PDB file of C-alpha atoms in Angstrom:
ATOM      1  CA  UNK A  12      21.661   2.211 -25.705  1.00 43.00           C
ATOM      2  CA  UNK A  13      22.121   2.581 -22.254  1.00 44.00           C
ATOM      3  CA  UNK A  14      19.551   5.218 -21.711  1.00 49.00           C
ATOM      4  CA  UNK A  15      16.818   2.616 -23.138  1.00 47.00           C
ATOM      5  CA  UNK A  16      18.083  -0.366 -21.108  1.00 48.00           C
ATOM      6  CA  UNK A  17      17.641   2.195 -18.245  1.00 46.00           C
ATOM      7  CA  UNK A  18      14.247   2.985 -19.304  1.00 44.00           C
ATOM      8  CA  UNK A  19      13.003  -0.688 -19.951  1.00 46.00           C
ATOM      9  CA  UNK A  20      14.649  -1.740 -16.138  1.00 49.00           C
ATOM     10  CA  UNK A  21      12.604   1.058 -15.095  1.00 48.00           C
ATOM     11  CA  UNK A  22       9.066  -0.005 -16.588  1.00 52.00           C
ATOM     12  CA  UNK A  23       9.850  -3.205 -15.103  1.00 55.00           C
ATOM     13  CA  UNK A  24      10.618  -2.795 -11.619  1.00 57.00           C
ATOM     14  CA  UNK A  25       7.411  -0.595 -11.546  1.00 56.00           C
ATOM     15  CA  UNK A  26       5.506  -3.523 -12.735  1.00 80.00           C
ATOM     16  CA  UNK A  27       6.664  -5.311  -9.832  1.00 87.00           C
ATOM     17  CA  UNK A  28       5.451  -2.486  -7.440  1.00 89.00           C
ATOM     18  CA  UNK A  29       2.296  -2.197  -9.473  1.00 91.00           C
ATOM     19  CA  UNK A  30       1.771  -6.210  -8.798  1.00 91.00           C
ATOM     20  CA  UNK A  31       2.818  -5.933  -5.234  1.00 90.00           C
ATOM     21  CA  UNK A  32       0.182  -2.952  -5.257  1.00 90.00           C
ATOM     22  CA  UNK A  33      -2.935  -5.423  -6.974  1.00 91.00           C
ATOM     23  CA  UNK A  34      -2.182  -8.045  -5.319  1.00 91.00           C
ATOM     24  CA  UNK A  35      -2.428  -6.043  -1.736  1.00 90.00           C
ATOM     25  CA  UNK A  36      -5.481  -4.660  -2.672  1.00 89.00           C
ATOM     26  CA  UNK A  37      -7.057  -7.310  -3.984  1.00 88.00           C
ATOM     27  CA  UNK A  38      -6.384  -9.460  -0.707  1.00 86.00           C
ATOM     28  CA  UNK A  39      -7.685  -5.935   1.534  1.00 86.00           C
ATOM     29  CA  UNK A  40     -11.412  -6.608  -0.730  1.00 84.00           C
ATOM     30  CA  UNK A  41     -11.530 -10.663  -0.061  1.00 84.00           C
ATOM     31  CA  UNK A  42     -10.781  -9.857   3.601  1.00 82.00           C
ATOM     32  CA  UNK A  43     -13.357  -7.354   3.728  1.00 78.00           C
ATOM     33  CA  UNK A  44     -16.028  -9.415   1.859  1.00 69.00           C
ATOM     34  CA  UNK A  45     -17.733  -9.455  -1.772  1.00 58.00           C
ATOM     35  CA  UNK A  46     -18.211  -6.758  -3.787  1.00 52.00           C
ATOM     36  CA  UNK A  47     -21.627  -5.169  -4.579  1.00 48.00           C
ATOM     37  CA  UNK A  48     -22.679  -6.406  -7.745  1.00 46.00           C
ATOM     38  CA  UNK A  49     -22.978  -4.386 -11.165  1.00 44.00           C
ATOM     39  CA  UNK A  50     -24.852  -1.094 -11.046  1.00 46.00           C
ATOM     40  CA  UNK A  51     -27.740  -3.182 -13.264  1.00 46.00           C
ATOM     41  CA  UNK A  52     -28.346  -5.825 -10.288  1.00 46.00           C
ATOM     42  CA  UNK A  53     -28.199  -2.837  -8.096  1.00 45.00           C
ATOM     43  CA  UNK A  54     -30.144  -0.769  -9.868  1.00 45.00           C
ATOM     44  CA  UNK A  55     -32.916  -3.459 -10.447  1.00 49.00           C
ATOM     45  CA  UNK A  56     -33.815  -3.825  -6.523  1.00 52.00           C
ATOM     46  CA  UNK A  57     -35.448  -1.687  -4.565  1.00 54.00           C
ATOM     47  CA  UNK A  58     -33.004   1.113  -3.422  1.00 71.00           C
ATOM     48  CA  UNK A  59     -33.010   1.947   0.403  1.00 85.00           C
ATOM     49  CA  UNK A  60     -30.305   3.515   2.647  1.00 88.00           C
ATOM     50  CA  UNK A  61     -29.942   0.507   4.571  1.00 89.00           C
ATOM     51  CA  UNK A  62     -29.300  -1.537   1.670  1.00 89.00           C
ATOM     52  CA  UNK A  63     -26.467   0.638   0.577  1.00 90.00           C
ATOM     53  CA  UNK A  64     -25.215   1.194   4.129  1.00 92.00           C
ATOM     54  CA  UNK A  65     -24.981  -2.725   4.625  1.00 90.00           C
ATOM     55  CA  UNK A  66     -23.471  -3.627   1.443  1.00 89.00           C
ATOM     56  CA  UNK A  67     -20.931  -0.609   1.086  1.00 91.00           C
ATOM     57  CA  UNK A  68     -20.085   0.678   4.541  1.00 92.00           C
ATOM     58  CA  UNK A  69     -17.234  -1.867   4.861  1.00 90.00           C
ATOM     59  CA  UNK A  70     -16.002  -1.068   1.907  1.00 90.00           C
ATOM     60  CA  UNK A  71     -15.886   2.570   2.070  1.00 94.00           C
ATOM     61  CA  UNK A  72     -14.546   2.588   5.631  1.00 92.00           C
ATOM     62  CA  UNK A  73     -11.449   0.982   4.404  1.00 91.00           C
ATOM     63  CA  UNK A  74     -11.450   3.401   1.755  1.00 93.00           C
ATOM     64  CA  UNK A  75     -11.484   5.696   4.089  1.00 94.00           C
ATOM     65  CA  UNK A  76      -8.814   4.151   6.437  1.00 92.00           C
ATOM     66  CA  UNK A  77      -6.285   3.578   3.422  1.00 92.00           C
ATOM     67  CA  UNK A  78      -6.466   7.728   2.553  1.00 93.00           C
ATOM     68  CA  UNK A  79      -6.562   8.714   6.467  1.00 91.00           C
ATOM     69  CA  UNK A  80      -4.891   5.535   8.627  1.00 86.00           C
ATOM     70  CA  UNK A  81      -7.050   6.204  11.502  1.00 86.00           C
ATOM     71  CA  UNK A  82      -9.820   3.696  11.811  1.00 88.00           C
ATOM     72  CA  UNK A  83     -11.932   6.171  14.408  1.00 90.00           C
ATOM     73  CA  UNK A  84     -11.794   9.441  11.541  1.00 93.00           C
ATOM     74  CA  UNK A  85     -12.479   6.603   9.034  1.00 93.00           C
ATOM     75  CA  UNK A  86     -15.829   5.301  10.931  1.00 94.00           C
ATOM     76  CA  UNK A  87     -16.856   9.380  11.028  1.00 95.00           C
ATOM     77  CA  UNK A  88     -15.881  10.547   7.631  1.00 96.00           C
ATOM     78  CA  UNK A  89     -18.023   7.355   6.175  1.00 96.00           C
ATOM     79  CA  UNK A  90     -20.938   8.184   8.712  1.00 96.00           C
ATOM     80  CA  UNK A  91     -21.252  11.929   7.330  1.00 97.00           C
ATOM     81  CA  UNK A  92     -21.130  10.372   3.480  1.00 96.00           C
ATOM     82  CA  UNK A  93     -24.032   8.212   4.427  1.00 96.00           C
ATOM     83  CA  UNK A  94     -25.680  11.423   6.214  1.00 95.00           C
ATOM     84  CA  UNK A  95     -24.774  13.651   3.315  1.00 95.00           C
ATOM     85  CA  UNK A  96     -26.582  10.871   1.233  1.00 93.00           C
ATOM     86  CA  UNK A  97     -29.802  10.355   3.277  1.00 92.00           C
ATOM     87  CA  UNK A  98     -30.238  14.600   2.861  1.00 91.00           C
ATOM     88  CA  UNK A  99     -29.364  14.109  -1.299  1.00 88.00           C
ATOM     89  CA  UNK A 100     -31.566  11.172  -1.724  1.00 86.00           C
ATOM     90  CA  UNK A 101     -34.606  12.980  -3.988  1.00 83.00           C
ATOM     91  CA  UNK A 102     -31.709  13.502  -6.035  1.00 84.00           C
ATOM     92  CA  UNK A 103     -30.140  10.579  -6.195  1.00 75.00           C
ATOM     93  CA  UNK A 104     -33.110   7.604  -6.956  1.00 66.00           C
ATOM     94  CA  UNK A 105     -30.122   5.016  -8.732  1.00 81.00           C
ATOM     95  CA  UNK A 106     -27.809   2.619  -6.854  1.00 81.00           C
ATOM     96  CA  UNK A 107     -24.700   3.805  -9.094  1.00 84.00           C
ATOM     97  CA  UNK A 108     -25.638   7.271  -8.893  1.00 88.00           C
ATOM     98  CA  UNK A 109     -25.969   6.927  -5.007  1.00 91.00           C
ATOM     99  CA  UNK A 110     -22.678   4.878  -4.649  1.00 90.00           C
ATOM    100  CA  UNK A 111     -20.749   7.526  -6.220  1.00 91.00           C
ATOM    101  CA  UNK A 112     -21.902  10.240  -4.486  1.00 93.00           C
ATOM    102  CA  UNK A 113     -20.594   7.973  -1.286  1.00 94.00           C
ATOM    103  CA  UNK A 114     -17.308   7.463  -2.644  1.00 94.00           C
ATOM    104  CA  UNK A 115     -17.110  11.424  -4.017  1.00 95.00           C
ATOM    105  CA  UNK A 116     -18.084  12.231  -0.280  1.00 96.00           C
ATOM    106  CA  UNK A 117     -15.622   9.807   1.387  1.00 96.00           C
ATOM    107  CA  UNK A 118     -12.778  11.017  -0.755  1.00 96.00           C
ATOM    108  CA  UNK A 119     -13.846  14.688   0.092  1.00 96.00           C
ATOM    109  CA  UNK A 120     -14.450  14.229   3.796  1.00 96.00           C
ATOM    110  CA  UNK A 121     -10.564  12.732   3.704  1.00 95.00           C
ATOM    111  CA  UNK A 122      -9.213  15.455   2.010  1.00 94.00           C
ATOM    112  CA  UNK A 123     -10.977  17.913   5.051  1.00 94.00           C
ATOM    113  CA  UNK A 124      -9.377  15.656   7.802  1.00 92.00           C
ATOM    114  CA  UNK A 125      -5.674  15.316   6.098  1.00 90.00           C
ATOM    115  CA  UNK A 126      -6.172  19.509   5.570  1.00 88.00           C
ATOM    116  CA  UNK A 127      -6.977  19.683   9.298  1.00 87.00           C
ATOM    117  CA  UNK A 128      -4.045  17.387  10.453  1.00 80.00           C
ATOM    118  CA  UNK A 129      -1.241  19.865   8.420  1.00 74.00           C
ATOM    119  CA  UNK A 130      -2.911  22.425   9.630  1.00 71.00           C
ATOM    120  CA  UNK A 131      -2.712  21.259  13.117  1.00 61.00           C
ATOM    121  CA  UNK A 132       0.849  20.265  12.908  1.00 55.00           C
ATOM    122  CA  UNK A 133       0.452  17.697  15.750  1.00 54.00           C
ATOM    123  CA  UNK A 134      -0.990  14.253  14.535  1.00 51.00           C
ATOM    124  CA  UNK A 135       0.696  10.844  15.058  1.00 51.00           C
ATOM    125  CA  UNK A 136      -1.040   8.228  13.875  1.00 51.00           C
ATOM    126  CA  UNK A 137      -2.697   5.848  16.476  1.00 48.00           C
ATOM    127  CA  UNK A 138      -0.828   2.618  17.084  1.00 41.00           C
ATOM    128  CA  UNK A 139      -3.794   0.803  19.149  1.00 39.00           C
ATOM    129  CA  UNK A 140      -7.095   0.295  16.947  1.00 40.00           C
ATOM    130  CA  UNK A 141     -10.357  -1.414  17.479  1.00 37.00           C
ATOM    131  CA  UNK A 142     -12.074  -1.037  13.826  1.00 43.00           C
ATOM    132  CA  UNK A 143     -12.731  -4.651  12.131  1.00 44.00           C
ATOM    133  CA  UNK A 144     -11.550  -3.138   8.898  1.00 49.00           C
ATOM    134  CA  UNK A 145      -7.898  -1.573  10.616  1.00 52.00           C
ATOM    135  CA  UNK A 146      -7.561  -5.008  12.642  1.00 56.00           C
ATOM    136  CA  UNK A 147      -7.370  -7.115   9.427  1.00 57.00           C
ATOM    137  CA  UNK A 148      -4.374  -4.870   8.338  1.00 62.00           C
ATOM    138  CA  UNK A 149      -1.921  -6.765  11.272  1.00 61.00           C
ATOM    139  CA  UNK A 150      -3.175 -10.129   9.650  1.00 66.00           C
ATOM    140  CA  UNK A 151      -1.542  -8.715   6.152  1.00 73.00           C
ATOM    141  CA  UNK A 152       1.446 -10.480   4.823  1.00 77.00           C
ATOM    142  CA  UNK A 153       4.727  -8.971   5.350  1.00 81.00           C
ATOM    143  CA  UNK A 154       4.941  -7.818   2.093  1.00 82.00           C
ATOM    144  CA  UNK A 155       1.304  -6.761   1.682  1.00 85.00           C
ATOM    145  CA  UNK A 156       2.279  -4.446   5.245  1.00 85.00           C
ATOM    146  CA  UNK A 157       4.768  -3.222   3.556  1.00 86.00           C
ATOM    147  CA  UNK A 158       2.829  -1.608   0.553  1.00 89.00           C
ATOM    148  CA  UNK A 159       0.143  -0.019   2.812  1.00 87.00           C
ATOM    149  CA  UNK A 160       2.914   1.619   5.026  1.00 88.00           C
ATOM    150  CA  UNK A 161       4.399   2.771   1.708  1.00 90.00           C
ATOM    151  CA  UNK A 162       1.336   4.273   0.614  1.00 91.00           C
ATOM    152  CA  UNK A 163       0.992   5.807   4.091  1.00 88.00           C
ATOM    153  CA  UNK A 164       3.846   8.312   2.550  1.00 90.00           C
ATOM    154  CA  UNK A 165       2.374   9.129  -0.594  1.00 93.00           C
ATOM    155  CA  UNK A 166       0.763  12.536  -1.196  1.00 93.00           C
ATOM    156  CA  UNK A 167      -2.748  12.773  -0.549  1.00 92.00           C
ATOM    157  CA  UNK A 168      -3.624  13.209  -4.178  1.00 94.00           C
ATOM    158  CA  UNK A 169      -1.146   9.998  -5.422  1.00 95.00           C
ATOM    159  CA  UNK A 170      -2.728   8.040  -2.065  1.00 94.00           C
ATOM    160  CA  UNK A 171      -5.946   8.403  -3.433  1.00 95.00           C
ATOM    161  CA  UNK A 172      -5.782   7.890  -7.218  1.00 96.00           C
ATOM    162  CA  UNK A 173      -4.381   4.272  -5.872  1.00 95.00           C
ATOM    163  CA  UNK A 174      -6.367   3.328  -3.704  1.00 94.00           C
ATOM    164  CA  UNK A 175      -9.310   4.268  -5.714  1.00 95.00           C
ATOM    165  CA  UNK A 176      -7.679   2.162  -8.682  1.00 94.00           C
ATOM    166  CA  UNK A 177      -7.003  -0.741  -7.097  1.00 92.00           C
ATOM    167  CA  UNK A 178      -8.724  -0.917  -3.751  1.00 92.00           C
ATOM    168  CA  UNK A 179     -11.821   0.500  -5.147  1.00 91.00           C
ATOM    169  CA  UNK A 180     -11.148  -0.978  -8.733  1.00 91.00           C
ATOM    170  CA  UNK A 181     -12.624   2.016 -10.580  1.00 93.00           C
ATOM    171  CA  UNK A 182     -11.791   2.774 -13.815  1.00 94.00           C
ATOM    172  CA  UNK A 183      -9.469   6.221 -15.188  1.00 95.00           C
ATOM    173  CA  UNK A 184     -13.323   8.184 -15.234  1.00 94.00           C
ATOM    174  CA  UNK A 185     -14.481   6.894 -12.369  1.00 94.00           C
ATOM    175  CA  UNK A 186     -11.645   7.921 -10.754  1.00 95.00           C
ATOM    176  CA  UNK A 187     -11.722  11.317 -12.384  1.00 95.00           C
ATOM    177  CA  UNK A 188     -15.271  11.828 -10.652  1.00 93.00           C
ATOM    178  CA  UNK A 189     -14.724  10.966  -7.805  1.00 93.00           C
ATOM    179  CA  UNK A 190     -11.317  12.632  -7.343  1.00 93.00           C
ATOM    180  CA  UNK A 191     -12.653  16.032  -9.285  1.00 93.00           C
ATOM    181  CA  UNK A 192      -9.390  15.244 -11.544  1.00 94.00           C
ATOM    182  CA  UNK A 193      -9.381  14.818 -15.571  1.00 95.00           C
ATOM    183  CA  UNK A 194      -8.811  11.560 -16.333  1.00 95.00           C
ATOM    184  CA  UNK A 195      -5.265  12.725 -17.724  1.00 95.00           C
ATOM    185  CA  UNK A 196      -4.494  13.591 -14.204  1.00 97.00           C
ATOM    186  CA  UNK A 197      -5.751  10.331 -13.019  1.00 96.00           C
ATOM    187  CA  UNK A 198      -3.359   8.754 -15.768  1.00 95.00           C
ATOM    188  CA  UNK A 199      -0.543  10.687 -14.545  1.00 96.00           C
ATOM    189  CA  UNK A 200      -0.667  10.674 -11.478  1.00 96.00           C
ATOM    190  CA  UNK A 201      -1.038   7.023 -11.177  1.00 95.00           C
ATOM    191  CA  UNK A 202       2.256   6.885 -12.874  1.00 94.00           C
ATOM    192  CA  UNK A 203       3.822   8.921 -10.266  1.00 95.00           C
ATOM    193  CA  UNK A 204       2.108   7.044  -7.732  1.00 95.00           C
ATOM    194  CA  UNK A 205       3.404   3.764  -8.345  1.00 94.00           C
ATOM    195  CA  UNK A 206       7.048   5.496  -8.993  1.00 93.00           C
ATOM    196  CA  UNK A 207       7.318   7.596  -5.520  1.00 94.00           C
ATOM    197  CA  UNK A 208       5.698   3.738  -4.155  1.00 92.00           C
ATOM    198  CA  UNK A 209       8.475   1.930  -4.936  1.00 90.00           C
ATOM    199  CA  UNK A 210      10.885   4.559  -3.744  1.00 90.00           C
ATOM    200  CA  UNK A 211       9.039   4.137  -0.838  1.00 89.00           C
ATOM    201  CA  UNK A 212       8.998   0.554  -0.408  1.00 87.00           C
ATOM    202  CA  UNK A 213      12.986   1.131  -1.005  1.00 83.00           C
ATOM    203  CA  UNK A 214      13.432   3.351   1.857  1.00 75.00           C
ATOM    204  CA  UNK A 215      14.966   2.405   5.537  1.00 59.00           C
ATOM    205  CA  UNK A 216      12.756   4.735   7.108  1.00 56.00           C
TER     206      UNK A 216
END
């Protein structure tokens, strides 16, 4: 039937786009250095701030730069999760308890800045930047560029569930609490993501 021939084509060209979107990410995380290891190694240490803010910062501050595109808001809204944290910590005395209170608090402290911005009417995003993290990005492949301006035009809400998926390479609950979404949102969403991506990628402009 044509209708299912449709469909198939369909699942398959967003498998490309969700390839194109791994393998992006997953070249953004070499480039910006290993990944913390499991919450049991973490947890096993000795927990201070400056352990977390050496071994996550990077991390989060392209986390930050992939929901906001400005390496300078990035650097801030990362510096207030880590000051957020440091006024939590009697509350927070494990390393997987205290890295998701960071990535709750970077996601938030995005949202605030992207609210601000449509608010203001009057951003344009910077086209000189100085970060480590935002420099990396003109080293990208072409194709690589091309996903990350793609997901430049996403929705906040679609922007993030990817970027916390495969940038941050959390799973569906993870997601969901760090997003304050159900993990059915996170699902969907995802799927819409990864659809409006490669309309994206598509487009001229």
């Amino acid at each position: 039937m044509p209708d299912d021939g449709d469909e198939h084509n369909g699942a398959g060209q967003q498998s490309v786009v969700e390839q194109s979107v791994e393998a992006t990410f997953s070249h953004l995380r070499t480039m910006d250095g290993p990944a913390a290891g499991p919450p049991e190694a973490a947890a096993a240490a000795p927990l201070t701030l400056e352990d977390l803010y050496r071994t996550h910062r990077m991390r989060l501050v392209r986390l930050a730069i992939l929901l906001v595109d400005e390496p300078a808001t990035a650097e801030d809204v990362v510096q207030e999760a880590f000051t957020g944290l440091h006024r939590n910590w009697s509350r927070l005395r494990d390393a997987a308890a205290a890295v998701g209170y960071l990535r709750t608090a970077v996601v938030n402290g995005s949202r605030s800045v992207l609210r601000r911005r449509k608010t203001a009417r009057e951003y344009v995003p910077p086209h000189a930047v100085n970060a480590r993290s935002a420099e990396s990005l003109a080293m990208l492949s072409t194709e690589h560029q091309a996903v990350v301006s793609a997901l430049s035009k996403l929705p906040p809400r679609q922007r993030e569930v990817l970027v916390l998926r495969y940038y941050g390479g959390l799973s569906e609950a993870e997601i969901s609490e760090a997003a304050g979404i159900s993990k059915g949102t996170v699902k969907s969403t995802a799927s819409r993501a990864l659809e409006a991506l490669q309309k994206a990628m598509q487009s001229p402009n």
